[in-house]
C-alpha positions as MATLAB code, in Angstrom:
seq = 'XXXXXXXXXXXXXXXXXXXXXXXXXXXXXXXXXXXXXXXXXXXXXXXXXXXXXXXXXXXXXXXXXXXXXXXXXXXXXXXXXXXXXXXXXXXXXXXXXXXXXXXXXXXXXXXXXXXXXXXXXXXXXXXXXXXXXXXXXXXXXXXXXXXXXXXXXXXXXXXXXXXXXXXXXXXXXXXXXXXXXXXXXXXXXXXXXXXXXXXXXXXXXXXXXXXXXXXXXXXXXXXXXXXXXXXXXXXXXXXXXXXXXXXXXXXXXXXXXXXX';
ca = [
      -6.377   27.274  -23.721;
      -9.755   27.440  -22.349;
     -11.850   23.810  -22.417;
      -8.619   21.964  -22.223;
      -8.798   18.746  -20.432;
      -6.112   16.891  -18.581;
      -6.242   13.545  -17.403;
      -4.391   12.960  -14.320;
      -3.533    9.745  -12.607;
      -2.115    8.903   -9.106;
      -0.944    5.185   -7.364;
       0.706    4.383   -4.610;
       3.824    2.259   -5.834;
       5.169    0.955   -1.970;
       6.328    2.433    1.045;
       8.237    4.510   -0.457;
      10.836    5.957   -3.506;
      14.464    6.419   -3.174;
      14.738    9.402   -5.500;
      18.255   10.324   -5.112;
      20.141   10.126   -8.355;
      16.926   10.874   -9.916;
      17.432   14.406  -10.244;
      16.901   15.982  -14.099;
      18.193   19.444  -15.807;
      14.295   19.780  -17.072;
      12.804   19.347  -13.629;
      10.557   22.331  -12.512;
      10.619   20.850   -8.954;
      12.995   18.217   -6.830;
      10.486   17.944   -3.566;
       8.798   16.213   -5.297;
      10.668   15.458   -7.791;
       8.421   16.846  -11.481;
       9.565   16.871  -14.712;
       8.405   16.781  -18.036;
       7.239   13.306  -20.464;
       7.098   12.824  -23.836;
       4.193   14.751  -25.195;
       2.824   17.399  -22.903;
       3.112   14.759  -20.031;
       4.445   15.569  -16.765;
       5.298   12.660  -14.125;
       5.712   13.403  -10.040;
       7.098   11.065   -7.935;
       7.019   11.879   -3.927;
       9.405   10.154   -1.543;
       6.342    8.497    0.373;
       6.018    6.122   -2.441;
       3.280    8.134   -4.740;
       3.412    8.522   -8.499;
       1.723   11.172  -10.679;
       1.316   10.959  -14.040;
      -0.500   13.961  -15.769;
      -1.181   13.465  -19.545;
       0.284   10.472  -19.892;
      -0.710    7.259  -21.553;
      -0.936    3.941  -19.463;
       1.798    2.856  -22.246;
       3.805    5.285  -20.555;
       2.979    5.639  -17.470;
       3.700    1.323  -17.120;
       7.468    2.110  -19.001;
       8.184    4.864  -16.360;
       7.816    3.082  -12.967;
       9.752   -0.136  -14.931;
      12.219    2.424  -14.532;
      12.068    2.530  -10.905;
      12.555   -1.113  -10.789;
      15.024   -1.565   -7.695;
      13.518    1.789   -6.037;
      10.421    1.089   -4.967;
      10.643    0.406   -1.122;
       8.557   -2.530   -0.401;
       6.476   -2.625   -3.621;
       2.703   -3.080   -3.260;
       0.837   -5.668   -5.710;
      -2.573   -4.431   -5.144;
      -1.872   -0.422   -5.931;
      -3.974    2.369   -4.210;
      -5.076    4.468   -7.427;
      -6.876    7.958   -7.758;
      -8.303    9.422  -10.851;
      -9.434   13.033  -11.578;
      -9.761   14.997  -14.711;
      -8.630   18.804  -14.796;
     -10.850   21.321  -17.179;
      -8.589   24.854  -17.643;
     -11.206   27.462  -17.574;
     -11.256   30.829  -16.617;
     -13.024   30.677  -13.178;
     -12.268   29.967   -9.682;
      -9.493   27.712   -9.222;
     -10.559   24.525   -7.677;
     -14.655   24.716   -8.520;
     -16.349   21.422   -9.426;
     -17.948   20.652  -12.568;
     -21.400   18.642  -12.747;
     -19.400   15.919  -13.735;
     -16.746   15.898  -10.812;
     -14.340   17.431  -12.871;
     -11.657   19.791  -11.219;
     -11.446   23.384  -12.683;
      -8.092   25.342  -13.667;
      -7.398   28.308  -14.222;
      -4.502   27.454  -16.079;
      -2.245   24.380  -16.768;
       1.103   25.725  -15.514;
       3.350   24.032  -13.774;
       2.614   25.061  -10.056;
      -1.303   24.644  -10.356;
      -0.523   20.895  -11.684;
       2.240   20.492   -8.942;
      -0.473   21.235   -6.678;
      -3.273   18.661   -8.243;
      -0.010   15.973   -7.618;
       0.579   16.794   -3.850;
      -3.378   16.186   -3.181;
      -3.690   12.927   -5.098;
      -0.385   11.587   -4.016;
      -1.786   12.758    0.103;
      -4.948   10.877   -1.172;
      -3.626    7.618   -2.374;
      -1.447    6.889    0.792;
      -3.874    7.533    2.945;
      -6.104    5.359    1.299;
      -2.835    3.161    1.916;
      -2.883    3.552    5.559;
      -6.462    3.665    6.190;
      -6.288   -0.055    4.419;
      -3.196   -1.350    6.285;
      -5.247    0.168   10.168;
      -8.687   -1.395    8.590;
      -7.120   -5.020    8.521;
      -5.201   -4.176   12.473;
      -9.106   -2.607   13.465;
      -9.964   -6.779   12.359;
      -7.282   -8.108   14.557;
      -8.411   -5.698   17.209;
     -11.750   -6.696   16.921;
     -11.300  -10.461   17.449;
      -9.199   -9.835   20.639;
     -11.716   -7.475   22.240;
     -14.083  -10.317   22.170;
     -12.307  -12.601   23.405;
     -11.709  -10.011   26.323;
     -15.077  -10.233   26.760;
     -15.061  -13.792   27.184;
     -12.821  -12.709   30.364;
     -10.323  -14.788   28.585;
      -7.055  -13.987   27.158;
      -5.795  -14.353   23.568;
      -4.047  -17.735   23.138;
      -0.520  -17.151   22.247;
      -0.892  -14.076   20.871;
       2.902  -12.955   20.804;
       3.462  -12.897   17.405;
       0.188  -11.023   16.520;
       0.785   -8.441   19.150;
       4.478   -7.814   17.798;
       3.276   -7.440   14.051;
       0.134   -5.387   15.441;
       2.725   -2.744   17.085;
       4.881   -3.156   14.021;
       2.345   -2.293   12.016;
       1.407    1.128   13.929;
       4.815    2.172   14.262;
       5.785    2.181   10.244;
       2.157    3.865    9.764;
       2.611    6.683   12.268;
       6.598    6.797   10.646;
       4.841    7.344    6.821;
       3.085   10.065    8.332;
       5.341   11.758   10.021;
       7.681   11.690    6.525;
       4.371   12.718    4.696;
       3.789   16.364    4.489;
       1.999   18.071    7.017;
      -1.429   19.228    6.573;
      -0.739   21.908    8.751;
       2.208   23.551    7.015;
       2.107   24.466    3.167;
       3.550   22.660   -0.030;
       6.476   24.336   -1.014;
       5.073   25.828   -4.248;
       2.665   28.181   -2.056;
       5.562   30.031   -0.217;
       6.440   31.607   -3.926;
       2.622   31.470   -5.429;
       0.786   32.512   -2.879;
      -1.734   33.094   -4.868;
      -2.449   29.479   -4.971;
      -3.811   28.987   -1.418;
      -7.513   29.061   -2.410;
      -6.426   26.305   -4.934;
      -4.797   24.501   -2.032;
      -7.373   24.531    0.266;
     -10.381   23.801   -1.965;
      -8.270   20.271   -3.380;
      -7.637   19.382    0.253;
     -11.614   19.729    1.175;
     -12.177   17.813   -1.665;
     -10.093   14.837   -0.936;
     -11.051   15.363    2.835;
      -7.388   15.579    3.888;
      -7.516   16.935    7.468;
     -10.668   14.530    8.555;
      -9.009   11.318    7.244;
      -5.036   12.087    8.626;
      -6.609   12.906   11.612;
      -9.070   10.087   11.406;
      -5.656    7.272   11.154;
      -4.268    9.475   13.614;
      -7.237    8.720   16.330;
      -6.980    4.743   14.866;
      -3.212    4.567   15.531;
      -3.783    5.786   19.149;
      -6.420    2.958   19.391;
      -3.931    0.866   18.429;
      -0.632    1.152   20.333;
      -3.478    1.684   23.396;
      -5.100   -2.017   22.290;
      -1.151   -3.425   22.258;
      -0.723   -1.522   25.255;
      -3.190   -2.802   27.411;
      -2.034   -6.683   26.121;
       1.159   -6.003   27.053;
       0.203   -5.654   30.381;
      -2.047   -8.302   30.877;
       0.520  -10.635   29.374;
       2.953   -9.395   31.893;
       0.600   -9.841   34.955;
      -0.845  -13.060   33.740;
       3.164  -14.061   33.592;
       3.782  -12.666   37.190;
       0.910  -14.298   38.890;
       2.006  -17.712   37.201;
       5.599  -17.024   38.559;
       3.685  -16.465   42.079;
       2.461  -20.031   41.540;
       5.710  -21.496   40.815;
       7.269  -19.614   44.208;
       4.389  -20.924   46.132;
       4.634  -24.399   44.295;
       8.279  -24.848   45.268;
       8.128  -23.494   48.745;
       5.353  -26.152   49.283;
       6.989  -28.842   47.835;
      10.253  -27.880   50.113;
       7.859  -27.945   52.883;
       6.802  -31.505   52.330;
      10.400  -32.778   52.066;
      11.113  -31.225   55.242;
       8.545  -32.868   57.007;
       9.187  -36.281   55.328;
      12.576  -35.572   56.274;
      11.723  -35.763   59.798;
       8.946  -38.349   59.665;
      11.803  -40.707   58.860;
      14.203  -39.337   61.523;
];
């Protein structure tokens, strides 16, 4: 139906969604896993911890990820959201309206699938690229104190949870789809590729995974580089001990034969 307009909505739940168990006779796809809502709704839920809902009601919406109570992997209070609203038309796939509205040509299940895989990609980067801002903040306070020429105090615990933290980023990205390979969907509708393409330029996809990438290098280089000074500023104190006690072993010695 030409004019229709779809509303659909994307949030990142937590790290991630244990989907097995989950699977449905109705579903029109299993990675991710789609199916059909009451209504014409459709819900997509991606292993990375996204949720799609598309035509649903927030009534809904709120009642189905209740439902993943228990399988939500480290839920998140403050939810990563993305909003866009799809017009079917008959024009280009993927044009923008005045209004920022997406264009369709048609509501099937594959072009929706689609509109899911870029706003679930969008919201957990917008994850990430939260998570590496407040590690940039920790950064930031330890590079000038570097420029004090001074070392962190005690910064053990920081440094661990600062590597932590770039190790379970760079691991959601590696279990996210790559940018470089397709979504499943496109090695049957190949047709869909202009589709594709135009809703990853529009959520700026490439620029922003690459962009965490680049961050997560500065990063592990930042812990790196700690690490090290850590370790010599641990080996020149054990010099001072060696000296310390070689000294102090010289001075009995010569006491020792003072009083002889």
């Amino acid at each position: 139906m030409s004019g229709k307009e779809i509303q659909v909505h994307a949030l990142q739940l937590g790290e991630g969604i244990n989907l097995k168990g989950l699977e449905r006779e109705d579903a029109f796809s299993t990675s991710p896993l789609a199916f059909p809502t009451s209504g014409d709704g459709i819900a997509v839920l991606f292993k990375s911890g996204a949720a799609v809902f598309i035509a649903m009601n927030p009534v809904d919406e709120e009642q189905l990820i209740k439902n993943l109570d228990g399988r939500i992997i480290n839920p998140i209070d403050d939810r990563e959201t993305e909003s866009v609203r799809l017009v079917v038309k008959q024009a280009d796939d993927g044009q923008l309206t005045p209004s920022g509205e997406i264009q369709i040509k048609a509501d099937d299940n594959n072009r929706l699938l689609l509109v899911a895989e870029a706003l679930a990609m969008s919201v957990a980067f917008a994850y990430d690229e939260r998570r590496i801002a407040a590690a940039f903040d920790r950064i930031d306070a330890v590079a000038q104190t570097l420029q004090q020429r001074r070392l962190p105090p005690s910064p053990h615990n920081e440094l661990l949870e600062q590597i932590g933290e770039a190790l379970l980023i760079q691991q959601r990205l590696a279990a996210r789809v790559d940018l470089d390979d397709k979504p499943d969907v496109l090695w049957d509708h190949p047709e869909l590729e202009r589709l594709w393409a135009r809703l990853v330029d529009e959520y700026d996809l490439i620029q922003r995974g690459r962009a965490i990438s680049r961050k997560l290098d500065v990063i592990r280089g930042t812990a790196d580089t700690l690490t090290d000074l850590f370790a010599t500023r641990t080996s020149h104190r054990l010099e001072w001990y060696i000296i310390a006690l070689i000294a102090f072993e010289v001075v009995l010695s010569l006491y020792d034969r003072i009083l002889k």
